[in-house]
């Protein structure tokens, strides 16, 4: 009688060992055969984490494990294959989102949950009275400043996808009150002569024409389709016609509708499910365009067009990604059109272009991220005067002595080569952190900076609240830097402030001298 292991059992054990060895070795083989870019997070629309350097201090040693984990998670072998398998099982097998940035609706449609978008949709993150007043002040100051230069001003808001397809969401996302864009439009209608062009009703009405895969919003994206954009375009041009009667929206017959070369706005690639989540993208092209332009109107940050006959007013448009498909349609109405994919108007651009109308158009998600802040030219020195009059100083940088309460993140350095604080930025993400402050409740914060730099750029003050208690590009106020030595005062509306504030000087690398930096508290303006 044999006492050895039966052959079938040995074969099974060998197969298990072989599969185990293959599972361990396959990622290593992938590391050797493919580049990091092939499996990296580029399709997630972000850069891969960098391998941290050897720690040189206790603080760097504490941060090293987390930084190494971030690097490894972006570079390990078969990363993309394993993520696709995992995400496929969750999305198609369990019917749940593989990322916290999305939730799935009843029909498998995606809805953004980034930036508290669904809280805003539900009416659970309303604008405070101080924020509403800050919006009114900024919009009125901008309208008045432009009117003094003969420029008409239009501010328009496009709806969230969830505001148009709210019935696709689960009952737990039932609405409790108005979203911020609805709240702002209602507040301005009752408290200001500045009219907000709210595109929600027109876009919701367009949904009645949904047929098959011809929809108003992309099922697997967060943006409207060209047909949804057309509904917003018609409403916007109709509002412009009140000031410029010669403007008439192009009829549907003026467009050729055809399948686009891509599937349009879709999260499929970002969650590694390309080829499994399919949707149709019908593009609307003007049949006989009168305007001429170059470049890719759906991707380029700036779009410039001209009509050969010079007919129509001149326009300058500041917008987010929702306006991209309607750029060439708007071009048909203006002798000269400039569109900038950015949030903050630039005074020098306005003075150079001399538009007849300036349009700002953003969707509700962008509106949730924006903190209203008039340009210093629009403000006319009122912020600086209120800062100078305030006696409630929360913190002041002491020039000429070692400043230990300020700090920077990776990619930035502080020095005092001649007694003046100098910030060197080696990364677009370089930040200067202010110390933790005792924030008085109900007060606005005024931050005064005296900066010296060679080139124009941006100045942002990023802040933390109880709702978003970390430095994040979704909570900030912004103004423009002209270059040279200049004093800038920014105002942060009253909120439940926590933690530290940070200064961001834009994406350009370089050196900036900081001659003064101070934070004071003031009562909100009335």
XYZ file of C-alpha atoms in Angstrom:
526
model
C 0.000 0.000 0.000
C 1.463 3.362 -1.049
C 1.853 6.113 1.607
C 2.830 8.882 -0.851
C 0.670 11.786 -1.948
C -1.794 10.748 -4.676
C -0.912 12.076 -8.110
C -4.117 14.145 -8.485
C -3.366 15.855 -5.179
C 0.241 16.548 -6.195
C -0.952 18.001 -9.492
C -3.444 20.188 -7.682
C -0.821 21.416 -5.229
C 1.571 22.153 -8.046
C -1.112 24.126 -9.895
C -1.835 26.169 -6.774
C 1.854 26.884 -6.250
C 2.275 27.802 -9.906
C -0.718 30.150 -9.799
C 0.603 31.735 -6.600
C 4.055 32.231 -8.130
C 2.505 33.649 -11.279
C 0.415 36.066 -9.236
C 3.513 37.264 -7.414
C 5.693 37.407 -10.486
C 3.316 38.935 -13.038
C 3.494 42.478 -11.576
C 7.299 42.250 -11.577
C 7.300 41.158 -15.210
C 4.980 44.052 -16.043
C 7.347 46.448 -14.293
C 10.146 45.215 -16.555
C 8.193 45.197 -19.825
C 6.019 48.311 -19.678
C 6.712 51.915 -18.794
C 5.172 53.529 -15.732
C 3.177 55.820 -18.023
C 1.372 52.838 -19.576
C -0.205 51.844 -16.264
C -0.057 55.209 -14.481
C -2.915 57.533 -13.492
C -2.815 59.838 -16.546
C -6.250 58.602 -17.658
C -7.536 59.643 -14.226
C -6.552 63.208 -15.250
C -3.820 63.507 -12.650
C -0.058 63.146 -12.449
C 1.659 60.193 -10.824
C 3.097 60.718 -7.350
C 6.866 61.179 -7.288
C 9.238 58.892 -5.409
C 10.111 60.799 -2.223
C 13.726 61.631 -1.529
C 15.622 60.443 1.516
C 14.302 62.288 4.596
C 16.576 65.030 5.907
C 14.505 66.026 8.946
C 12.065 64.553 11.472
C 9.147 66.194 9.661
C 10.217 64.645 6.342
C 10.690 61.256 8.032
C 7.140 61.352 9.400
C 5.763 62.193 5.943
C 7.913 59.618 4.117
C 5.701 56.490 4.591
C 2.615 58.233 3.246
C 4.539 59.709 0.301
C 6.077 56.331 -0.517
C 2.645 54.664 -0.383
C 1.309 57.294 -2.796
C 4.199 56.652 -5.178
C 3.814 52.874 -5.026
C 0.055 53.002 -5.570
C 0.654 54.906 -8.822
C 3.443 52.639 -10.152
C 2.954 48.997 -9.127
C 2.919 46.344 -11.855
C -0.378 45.523 -13.620
C -1.960 48.522 -11.893
C -4.292 49.322 -14.781
C -5.272 45.673 -15.324
C -6.100 45.112 -11.668
C -8.030 48.380 -11.426
C -10.070 47.485 -14.496
C -10.912 44.068 -13.009
C -11.823 45.589 -9.647
C -13.899 48.417 -11.129
C -15.687 46.096 -13.525
C -16.736 43.847 -10.637
C -18.065 46.810 -8.628
C -19.775 48.718 -11.463
C -21.142 45.902 -13.620
C -21.357 43.211 -10.961
C -22.496 44.997 -7.800
C -23.957 48.148 -9.359
C -21.924 50.517 -7.173
C -19.421 53.197 -8.070
C -15.737 52.205 -7.882
C -14.787 55.780 -6.962
C -16.069 58.106 -4.218
C -16.194 60.883 -6.816
C -19.325 59.361 -8.411
C -22.644 57.801 -7.468
C -24.667 55.606 -9.814
C -28.305 56.359 -10.603
C -31.179 53.985 -11.277
C -30.212 53.413 -14.923
C -26.474 53.199 -14.266
C -26.052 56.902 -15.010
C -23.254 58.662 -13.151
C -23.621 61.753 -10.987
C -20.732 63.709 -9.561
C -20.270 63.670 -5.792
C -17.103 65.795 -5.909
C -16.983 69.038 -3.986
C -20.215 68.314 -2.110
C -22.095 68.511 -5.408
C -24.883 66.242 -4.191
C -25.172 68.148 -0.912
C -25.697 71.265 -2.998
C -28.192 69.450 -5.239
C -30.201 68.467 -2.158
C -30.112 71.997 -0.775
C -28.069 70.787 2.213
C -25.203 73.262 1.651
C -26.932 76.648 1.222
C -25.143 79.938 0.830
C -24.960 81.898 4.071
C -26.501 85.401 4.269
C -22.948 86.781 4.217
C -22.070 84.817 1.083
C -25.241 85.969 -0.676
C -24.414 89.558 0.189
C -20.857 89.058 -1.077
C -22.240 87.786 -4.392
C -24.574 90.781 -4.666
C -21.731 93.203 -3.935
C -19.389 91.637 -6.482
C -21.982 91.392 -9.269
C -23.132 94.973 -8.771
C -19.579 96.339 -8.623
C -18.672 94.437 -11.776
C -21.810 95.600 -13.585
C -21.189 99.213 -12.593
C -17.474 99.180 -13.427
C -18.177 97.715 -16.870
C -21.059 100.121 -17.492
C -18.702 103.055 -16.929
C -16.722 101.697 -19.879
C -19.752 101.141 -22.075
C -19.754 97.355 -21.581
C -22.965 95.403 -20.970
C -22.681 92.628 -18.350
C -24.412 89.245 -18.334
C -24.031 86.548 -15.673
C -25.526 83.136 -16.509
C -25.740 79.820 -14.648
C -26.095 76.358 -16.198
C -27.712 73.554 -14.165
C -26.189 70.441 -12.659
C -26.957 67.173 -14.376
C -28.738 66.100 -11.184
C -31.028 69.137 -11.407
C -32.284 67.970 -14.799
C -32.274 64.203 -14.167
C -33.034 64.240 -10.434
C -35.449 61.316 -10.846
C -32.478 59.096 -11.755
C -31.017 59.508 -8.255
C -31.836 57.303 -5.290
C -34.397 58.565 -2.739
C -31.602 59.312 -0.235
C -30.683 62.259 -2.464
C -34.163 63.803 -2.325
C -34.062 67.581 -2.304
C -34.474 69.459 0.970
C -34.315 72.956 -0.479
C -32.903 75.010 -3.361
C -29.388 74.489 -4.684
C -26.946 77.378 -4.502
C -27.502 78.521 -8.083
C -31.266 78.589 -7.498
C -30.797 80.327 -4.153
C -28.537 82.983 -5.692
C -30.869 83.638 -8.637
C -33.831 84.054 -6.274
C -31.866 86.309 -3.908
C -30.630 88.567 -6.705
C -34.108 88.814 -8.229
C -35.448 90.167 -4.933
C -32.493 92.272 -3.781
C -30.609 93.619 -6.800
C -31.057 95.113 -10.242
C -28.450 92.681 -11.617
C -30.286 89.954 -13.461
C -28.968 86.411 -13.459
C -29.761 84.393 -16.572
C -30.736 81.001 -15.144
C -30.613 78.333 -17.847
C -32.170 75.540 -15.775
C -35.776 75.860 -16.986
C -34.765 75.861 -20.648
C -32.499 72.827 -20.233
C -35.098 70.922 -18.225
C -37.616 71.589 -21.001
C -35.131 70.194 -23.553
C -35.211 66.873 -21.733
C -38.741 66.323 -23.085
C -37.098 65.752 -26.497
C -34.936 62.860 -25.242
C -35.272 59.885 -27.578
C -33.244 56.706 -27.329
C -29.575 57.673 -27.098
C -30.204 61.319 -28.089
C -30.090 62.844 -24.595
C -29.674 66.190 -22.860
C -26.743 65.077 -20.663
C -24.206 62.303 -21.151
C -25.155 59.158 -19.189
C -21.565 58.380 -18.169
C -20.364 61.970 -17.869
C -21.357 65.079 -15.943
C -21.733 67.567 -18.832
C -24.612 68.329 -21.112
C -24.616 67.022 -24.666
C -24.624 69.416 -27.608
C -28.430 69.308 -27.596
C -28.464 70.291 -23.932
C -25.921 73.023 -24.652
C -28.128 74.250 -27.511
C -31.022 74.798 -25.093
C -28.736 76.891 -22.878
C -27.376 78.765 -25.896
C -30.888 79.726 -27.057
C -31.765 81.059 -23.609
C -28.505 83.012 -23.368
C -28.766 84.629 -26.811
C -32.418 85.485 -26.146
C -31.335 87.308 -22.979
C -28.603 89.150 -24.935
C -31.193 90.202 -27.520
C -32.845 92.404 -24.900
C -29.789 94.667 -25.176
C -28.743 93.763 -28.732
C -31.971 93.255 -30.728
C -30.080 92.140 -33.829
C -29.107 88.890 -32.090
C -31.337 85.897 -32.825
C -30.530 82.288 -31.837
C -29.699 80.007 -34.746
C -32.611 77.640 -35.486
C -32.098 73.886 -35.309
C -32.185 73.764 -39.099
C -28.929 75.751 -39.153
C -27.052 72.776 -37.675
C -25.780 69.512 -39.058
C -26.084 66.805 -36.402
C -23.710 63.865 -36.710
C -21.876 61.325 -34.584
C -18.701 62.715 -33.072
C -15.284 61.051 -33.253
C -15.384 60.241 -29.523
C -18.045 59.275 -27.029
C -18.004 62.754 -25.511
C -17.799 63.418 -21.798
C -17.424 60.046 -20.093
C -15.894 58.640 -16.928
C -15.361 55.265 -18.624
C -11.660 55.855 -19.281
C -11.027 57.447 -15.892
C -12.279 54.300 -14.136
C -10.550 51.933 -16.623
C -13.818 50.707 -18.166
C -13.368 51.981 -21.727
C -15.098 49.657 -24.178
C -17.569 48.514 -21.521
C -19.521 51.751 -20.951
C -20.750 52.981 -24.325
C -22.687 56.163 -25.098
C -23.514 58.177 -28.197
C -22.129 61.640 -28.851
C -24.124 63.695 -31.367
C -22.245 66.849 -32.338
C -24.013 69.963 -33.631
C -22.068 71.852 -36.312
C -23.178 75.090 -37.972
C -23.883 74.222 -41.613
C -22.783 77.537 -43.121
C -20.621 79.381 -40.605
C -19.964 83.101 -40.968
C -17.276 83.240 -38.287
C -13.714 82.077 -38.682
C -11.578 80.581 -35.940
C -8.686 78.174 -35.527
C -7.772 75.535 -32.975
C -9.923 73.048 -31.072
C -12.942 74.859 -29.673
C -13.744 71.925 -27.356
C -10.326 71.836 -25.658
C -8.320 75.034 -26.066
C -8.257 77.371 -23.027
C -8.838 80.370 -25.312
C -11.042 80.716 -28.375
C -10.963 83.712 -30.741
C -13.251 84.228 -33.724
C -14.045 86.968 -36.229
C -16.768 87.503 -38.775
C -15.544 88.584 -42.207
C -18.425 91.066 -42.544
C -17.674 92.580 -39.097
C -21.377 92.346 -38.261
C -22.509 92.269 -34.646
C -21.132 93.538 -31.344
C -17.818 92.536 -29.794
C -17.945 90.032 -26.913
C -15.680 88.698 -24.190
C -16.780 85.481 -22.466
C -15.408 83.940 -19.270
C -16.648 80.425 -18.687
C -16.074 76.865 -17.501
C -16.123 73.604 -19.478
C -19.903 73.691 -20.001
C -19.576 76.532 -22.512
C -17.024 74.807 -24.769
C -19.525 73.310 -27.289
C -21.373 76.612 -27.781
C -18.279 78.707 -28.569
C -18.616 78.415 -32.387
C -22.365 79.024 -32.135
C -21.839 82.250 -30.185
C -19.202 83.236 -32.744
C -21.954 83.570 -35.360
C -23.425 86.556 -33.490
C -20.348 88.679 -32.800
C -17.985 90.559 -35.069
C -15.188 89.612 -32.682
C -15.430 87.036 -29.900
C -12.883 86.030 -27.261
C -13.669 83.146 -24.900
C -11.458 82.427 -21.881
C -11.805 79.158 -19.988
C -11.157 80.726 -16.578
C -13.115 82.043 -13.615
C -11.712 85.530 -13.083
C -11.963 88.360 -15.644
C -8.670 90.028 -16.498
C -8.747 93.829 -16.569
C -5.976 94.115 -19.134
C -7.891 91.800 -21.473
C -11.047 93.862 -21.080
C -9.187 97.097 -21.818
C -7.431 95.576 -24.844
C -10.483 93.904 -26.394
C -12.944 96.757 -25.729
C -15.993 94.464 -25.832
C -19.579 95.639 -26.090
C -20.649 92.837 -23.762
C -18.887 90.719 -21.145
C -20.498 87.372 -20.366
C -19.756 85.057 -17.467
C -21.386 81.630 -17.663
C -20.760 78.806 -15.205
C -22.500 75.621 -14.147
C -23.773 75.036 -10.631
C -20.761 72.921 -9.640
C -18.348 75.729 -10.521
C -20.561 78.194 -8.676
C -20.233 76.082 -5.533
C -16.437 76.408 -5.688
C -16.320 80.147 -6.379
C -16.003 82.643 -3.561
C -17.211 86.012 -4.903
C -14.453 88.594 -5.043
C -14.496 91.840 -7.017
C -11.346 92.851 -8.866
C -9.441 95.674 -7.219
C -10.329 97.969 -10.119
C -14.016 97.156 -9.613
C -13.693 97.546 -5.848
C -12.219 101.022 -6.206
C -10.042 100.785 -3.091
C -12.909 100.062 -0.684
C -11.352 96.823 0.617
C -8.010 98.498 1.272
C -9.767 101.353 3.125
C -11.678 98.908 5.326
C -8.454 97.026 6.038
C -6.666 100.218 7.063
C -9.593 101.192 9.294
C -9.735 97.843 11.083
C -8.137 97.584 14.516
C -8.619 93.810 14.839
C -5.284 92.407 13.678
C -5.207 88.597 13.750
C -1.631 88.185 12.547
C 1.167 90.240 11.011
C 4.447 89.166 9.472
C 7.346 90.889 11.215
C 9.770 92.031 8.537
C 13.486 91.965 9.285
C 13.363 89.083 11.765
C 13.247 85.317 11.431
C 9.688 84.279 10.605
C 8.978 80.824 12.040
C 5.179 80.872 11.839
C 5.183 80.655 8.030
C 5.841 77.390 6.206
C 5.826 76.027 2.666
C 5.060 72.705 1.031
C 7.291 70.606 -1.176
C 8.598 72.558 -4.148
C 8.902 75.907 -2.357
C 11.577 77.619 -0.253
C 11.697 80.647 2.032
C 14.774 82.848 2.478
C 15.768 86.374 3.536
C 18.753 87.268 1.323
C 18.615 90.960 2.276
C 16.146 91.026 5.144
C 13.064 90.802 2.891
C 11.209 87.482 2.815
C 11.624 85.764 -0.561
C 9.460 82.861 -1.740
C 10.962 80.601 -4.415
C 8.419 78.434 -6.225
C 9.768 75.391 -8.056
C 6.395 73.712 -8.572
C 2.990 74.887 -9.860
C 1.543 73.557 -6.577
C 3.843 75.594 -4.313
C 1.984 77.074 -1.323
C 2.869 79.450 1.493
C 1.047 78.524 4.720
C 0.045 81.117 7.294
C -0.066 80.209 11.003
C -3.235 78.967 12.707
C -5.332 81.908 13.827
C -8.136 82.580 16.285
C -10.958 83.432 13.907
C -13.670 85.682 15.386
C -17.145 84.293 14.587
C -19.210 86.151 12.006
C -16.317 88.306 10.763
C -14.894 88.647 7.278
C -11.154 88.248 6.861
C -9.043 90.809 5.006
C -5.619 89.613 3.843
C -3.193 92.333 2.760
C -0.094 91.355 0.763
C 2.656 93.615 -0.515
C 4.403 91.614 -3.211
C 7.201 92.232 -5.676
C 7.637 90.099 -8.781
C 8.679 90.485 -12.388
C 5.656 89.028 -14.137
C 1.881 89.356 -13.789
C -0.082 86.404 -12.473
C -2.598 85.348 -9.868
C -2.872 85.668 -6.122
C -5.145 83.245 -4.305
C -5.929 82.944 -0.612
C -7.056 79.411 0.165
C -8.917 78.796 3.413
C -10.429 75.940 5.438
C -13.923 75.575 6.888
C -15.630 72.951 9.016
C -17.262 71.564 5.874
C -13.923 71.344 4.040
C -11.272 71.403 6.785
C -8.217 71.178 4.534
C -6.487 73.338 1.974
C -8.349 72.677 -1.259
C -8.640 74.475 -4.585
C -12.409 74.596 -4.069
C -12.250 77.284 -1.346
C -10.363 80.418 -2.282
C -10.553 84.070 -3.239
C -8.512 85.355 -6.155
C -7.214 88.527 -7.691
C -4.751 89.411 -10.454
C -1.148 90.505 -9.977
C 0.180 93.079 -12.429
C 3.875 92.579 -11.701
C 6.344 94.875 -10.022
C 5.776 95.953 -6.430
C 2.109 96.144 -5.500
C -0.227 95.983 -2.518
C -3.225 93.659 -2.800
C -6.084 93.210 -0.338
C -8.366 90.172 -0.576
C -11.542 89.536 1.399
C -12.833 86.165 2.567
C -16.568 86.220 3.487
C -17.516 85.069 6.976
C -17.558 81.286 7.393
C -16.825 78.609 9.976
C -13.081 79.043 9.559
C -10.709 76.393 10.885
C -7.054 75.471 10.490
C -4.619 77.531 8.407
C -4.861 79.690 5.317
C -2.450 79.436 2.403
C -1.173 81.734 -0.346
C -0.856 80.544 -3.960
C 0.882 82.768 -6.514
C -0.185 80.944 -9.653
C 1.281 78.103 -11.720
C 4.425 79.909 -12.867
C 7.710 79.070 -11.193
C 9.914 81.863 -9.935
C 10.723 84.154 -7.032
C 8.478 86.660 -5.313
C 9.525 89.100 -2.585
C 7.000 89.532 0.216
C 7.373 92.944 1.834
C 4.269 92.724 4.020
C 1.606 90.153 4.917
C -1.187 90.740 7.429
C -4.639 89.407 8.323
C -7.356 91.545 9.919
C -10.993 90.903 10.782
C -13.831 93.214 9.762
C -17.597 93.184 9.937
C -19.273 92.110 6.664
C -20.264 95.089 4.472
C -23.946 95.990 4.266
